[in-house]
Coordinates of C-alpha atoms in Angstrom, one line a residue:
M123 CA 94.7 -2.8 94.6
K124 CA 97.0 -2.2 91.6
K125 CA 100.4 -0.9 92.5
A126 CA 101.0 2.6 91.2
T127 CA 103.7 3.0 88.5
I128 CA 105.8 6.0 87.3
Y129 CA 103.5 6.1 84.3
D130 CA 100.5 6.7 86.6
V131 CA 102.3 9.5 88.4
A132 CA 103.3 11.2 85.1
R133 CA 99.7 10.9 83.7
E134 CA 98.1 12.3 86.9
A135 CA 100.6 15.1 87.3
G136 CA 100.5 16.0 83.6
V137 CA 104.3 15.8 83.2
S138 CA 106.8 13.6 81.4
L139 CA 108.4 10.4 82.8
A140 CA 111.7 12.1 82.9
T141 CA 110.3 14.9 85.0
V142 CA 108.9 12.4 87.5
S143 CA 112.3 10.7 87.6
R144 CA 114.1 14.0 88.2
V145 CA 111.8 14.8 91.1
I146 CA 112.5 11.4 92.6
N147 CA 116.3 12.0 92.2
G148 CA 116.1 15.4 93.8
S149 CA 117.2 17.3 90.7
S150 CA 117.4 21.1 91.0
V151 CA 116.4 21.7 87.4
V152 CA 112.7 21.0 88.0
R153 CA 110.6 24.1 88.7
E154 CA 109.4 24.2 92.4
K155 CA 105.7 24.3 91.3
T156 CA 106.2 21.3 89.1
K157 CA 108.1 19.5 91.9
E158 CA 105.3 20.1 94.4
K159 CA 102.6 18.8 91.9
V160 CA 104.5 15.6 91.3
M161 CA 105.2 15.0 95.0
K162 CA 101.6 15.5 95.8
V163 CA 100.6 12.9 93.2
I164 CA 103.3 10.5 94.5
D165 CA 101.8 10.8 98.0
E166 CA 98.2 10.4 96.8
L167 CA 99.1 7.3 94.8
N168 CA 101.4 5.9 97.4
F169 CA 104.0 5.5 94.7
K170 CA 107.2 3.6 95.5
P171 CA 110.0 4.4 93.0
N172 CA 112.2 1.7 91.7
Q173 CA 115.6 1.8 90.0
I174 CA 114.1 2.1 86.5
A175 CA 112.3 5.3 87.6
R176 CA 115.4 6.6 89.2
G177 CA 117.4 6.0 86.1
L178 CA 115.2 7.7 83.5
A179 CA 116.6 11.2 84.1
T180 CA 120.2 10.2 83.4
N181 CA 119.4 7.4 80.9
K182 CA 121.0 5.0 83.4
T183 CA 119.8 1.4 83.7
T184 CA 121.8 0.6 87.0
T185 CA 123.1 -2.6 85.2
I186 CA 126.6 -3.8 84.9
A187 CA 127.5 -6.5 82.4
I188 CA 130.2 -9.0 83.1
I189 CA 131.7 -10.9 80.0
F190 CA 134.1 -13.8 80.3
P191 CA 134.9 -17.1 78.5
Q192 CA 133.7 -20.3 80.1
S193 CA 137.3 -21.5 80.3
L194 CA 138.2 -18.7 82.7
F195 CA 135.4 -19.3 85.2
A196 CA 137.6 -21.1 87.7
H197 CA 140.0 -18.1 87.7
V198 CA 137.5 -15.3 87.9
K199 CA 134.6 -16.7 90.0
D200 CA 135.9 -15.0 93.2
M201 CA 136.2 -11.7 91.4
I202 CA 132.7 -12.1 90.0
G203 CA 131.4 -12.8 93.5
G204 CA 133.0 -9.6 94.8
I205 CA 131.4 -7.6 91.9
G206 CA 128.1 -9.2 92.8
D207 CA 128.5 -8.1 96.5
A208 CA 129.4 -4.5 95.4
G209 CA 126.4 -4.5 93.1
R210 CA 124.0 -5.5 95.9
T211 CA 125.5 -2.8 98.2
L212 CA 125.1 -0.1 95.6
D213 CA 121.8 -1.5 94.4
Y214 CA 123.0 -2.3 90.8
N215 CA 121.9 -5.3 88.7
I216 CA 124.8 -7.6 87.5
T217 CA 124.2 -9.5 84.3
I218 CA 126.6 -12.2 83.4
Y219 CA 127.5 -13.3 79.8
T220 CA 129.8 -16.1 78.8
T221 CA 131.6 -16.6 75.6
D222 CA 132.9 -19.8 73.9
D223 CA 130.7 -22.3 72.0
I224 CA 129.0 -23.6 75.2
G225 CA 128.2 -20.1 76.5
N226 CA 126.1 -17.2 75.2
G227 CA 128.0 -17.3 71.8
P228 CA 130.9 -15.5 70.1
M229 CA 132.1 -12.2 71.4
D230 CA 130.3 -10.2 68.6
D231 CA 127.0 -11.8 69.5
V232 CA 127.5 -11.2 73.2
M233 CA 128.4 -7.5 72.7
E234 CA 125.3 -7.1 70.6
K235 CA 123.2 -8.4 73.5
V236 CA 124.9 -6.1 76.0
I237 CA 124.3 -3.0 73.7
R238 CA 120.6 -3.9 73.5
T239 CA 120.3 -4.0 77.2
R240 CA 121.9 -0.5 77.5
A241 CA 124.1 -1.5 80.4
D242 CA 125.8 1.3 82.2
G243 CA 129.2 -0.5 82.2
V244 CA 130.9 -3.6 81.0
I245 CA 133.6 -5.7 82.8
L246 CA 135.4 -7.9 80.4
F247 CA 137.6 -10.9 81.3
N248 CA 139.2 -12.3 78.2
N249 CA 142.2 -14.5 77.2
D250 CA 142.9 -12.4 74.1
N251 CA 144.1 -8.8 73.9
I252 CA 140.9 -7.4 72.3
P253 CA 141.2 -3.7 71.3
A254 CA 138.3 -1.7 72.9
V255 CA 137.0 1.9 72.8
V256 CA 135.5 3.6 75.8
I257 CA 133.0 6.3 75.0
G258 CA 132.4 9.2 77.5
M259 CA 135.5 8.7 79.7
Q260 CA 139.2 9.4 79.1
V261 CA 141.1 6.2 79.1
S262 CA 144.6 5.4 77.6
D263 CA 146.2 2.0 77.2
E264 CA 147.9 -0.1 74.5
S265 CA 144.6 -1.8 73.6
I266 CA 142.1 0.7 74.8
G267 CA 141.2 4.0 73.2
S268 CA 138.6 6.5 74.1
V269 CA 136.3 9.0 72.7
Y270 CA 136.0 11.8 75.3
V271 CA 134.8 15.4 75.3
D272 CA 135.5 17.7 78.3
A273 CA 131.9 19.1 78.3
Q274 CA 132.5 21.3 81.4
K275 CA 135.6 23.0 79.9
I276 CA 133.8 23.6 76.4
T277 CA 130.8 25.1 78.1
Y278 CA 133.0 27.2 80.4
D279 CA 135.0 28.5 77.3
I280 CA 131.7 29.4 75.4
V281 CA 130.1 31.1 78.4
N282 CA 133.3 32.9 79.4
N283 CA 133.6 34.3 75.9
Y284 CA 130.1 35.8 76.1
L285 CA 130.6 37.2 79.5
E286 CA 133.9 38.9 78.5
K287 CA 131.8 40.7 75.8
G288 CA 129.3 41.9 78.5
K289 CA 126.6 39.4 77.5
N290 CA 125.6 38.0 80.9
N291 CA 121.9 37.1 80.4
I292 CA 122.6 33.6 79.3
I293 CA 120.1 30.8 79.3
F294 CA 120.9 27.1 79.0
V295 CA 118.2 25.0 77.4
S296 CA 118.6 21.3 78.4
P297 CA 117.5 18.8 75.7
Q298 CA 115.2 15.9 76.6
Q299 CA 117.9 13.5 75.5
N300 CA 121.6 14.2 75.7
L301 CA 124.6 11.9 75.4
I302 CA 126.7 14.4 77.4
R303 CA 126.0 14.7 81.1
T304 CA 123.9 17.8 81.6
V305 CA 125.4 18.4 85.0
D306 CA 128.8 18.9 83.4
L307 CA 127.4 21.5 81.1
I308 CA 125.8 23.4 83.9
E309 CA 128.9 23.2 86.1
G310 CA 131.0 24.8 83.3
M311 CA 128.5 27.6 82.9
K312 CA 128.3 28.1 86.6
K313 CA 132.1 28.2 87.0
A314 CA 132.3 30.9 84.3
Y315 CA 129.9 33.1 86.2
Q316 CA 131.8 32.6 89.4
D317 CA 135.1 33.6 87.8
H318 CA 133.4 36.8 86.6
Q319 CA 131.9 37.3 90.1
L320 CA 128.4 37.3 88.7
P321 CA 125.4 35.6 90.2
F322 CA 124.1 32.4 88.6
D323 CA 120.6 31.3 89.3
E324 CA 120.1 27.6 88.1
S325 CA 116.4 27.8 88.7
T326 CA 115.9 30.6 86.1
Q327 CA 119.0 30.2 83.8
V328 CA 118.5 26.4 83.2
I329 CA 115.4 25.5 81.3
N330 CA 114.5 21.8 81.0
T331 CA 112.5 21.1 77.8
S332 CA 110.8 18.1 79.3
T333 CA 109.1 20.0 82.2

């Protein structure tokens, strides 16, 4: 008998892949009626979710890339072993890339491969002081810069401004794809309501466009 996939669940339930993934992850933004329908299909098909299905809602691949020069292997092998142990414990996939002529190739080629795999994070061991930019997290160092937006504070400021004007019937429409973590946006909105001592109902005030 063919093993059921997330595609089969989505098709039978009449919802998107992202919606199935959100149900699997226990997300609160899926309407209860939709959640019940998806869970019923999951039971009927005896579907067993995997890490790819779990990661669709947050665009995560549960993959960490490790990059190091072949010449450093003797020095970093124990650390790589520890990273591998942590990956198995947390159910993450660890992908290893090596640079130098005898490895996967020059750094630019390796980084291109890592980008194509959409790894959630990169651990870089290198002899040289290579400038790097981290996107989505605030980091500061001599050779590391970051592009970071405090999405929770921005959302809080916007919602707070409306609430101060007496406009409290605010709806957040969540896009299907968003480079900013949706949970941060919702938390900012929720905090603004709490500071104004107003009720916030996520089930009605957060609309997911993929459901």
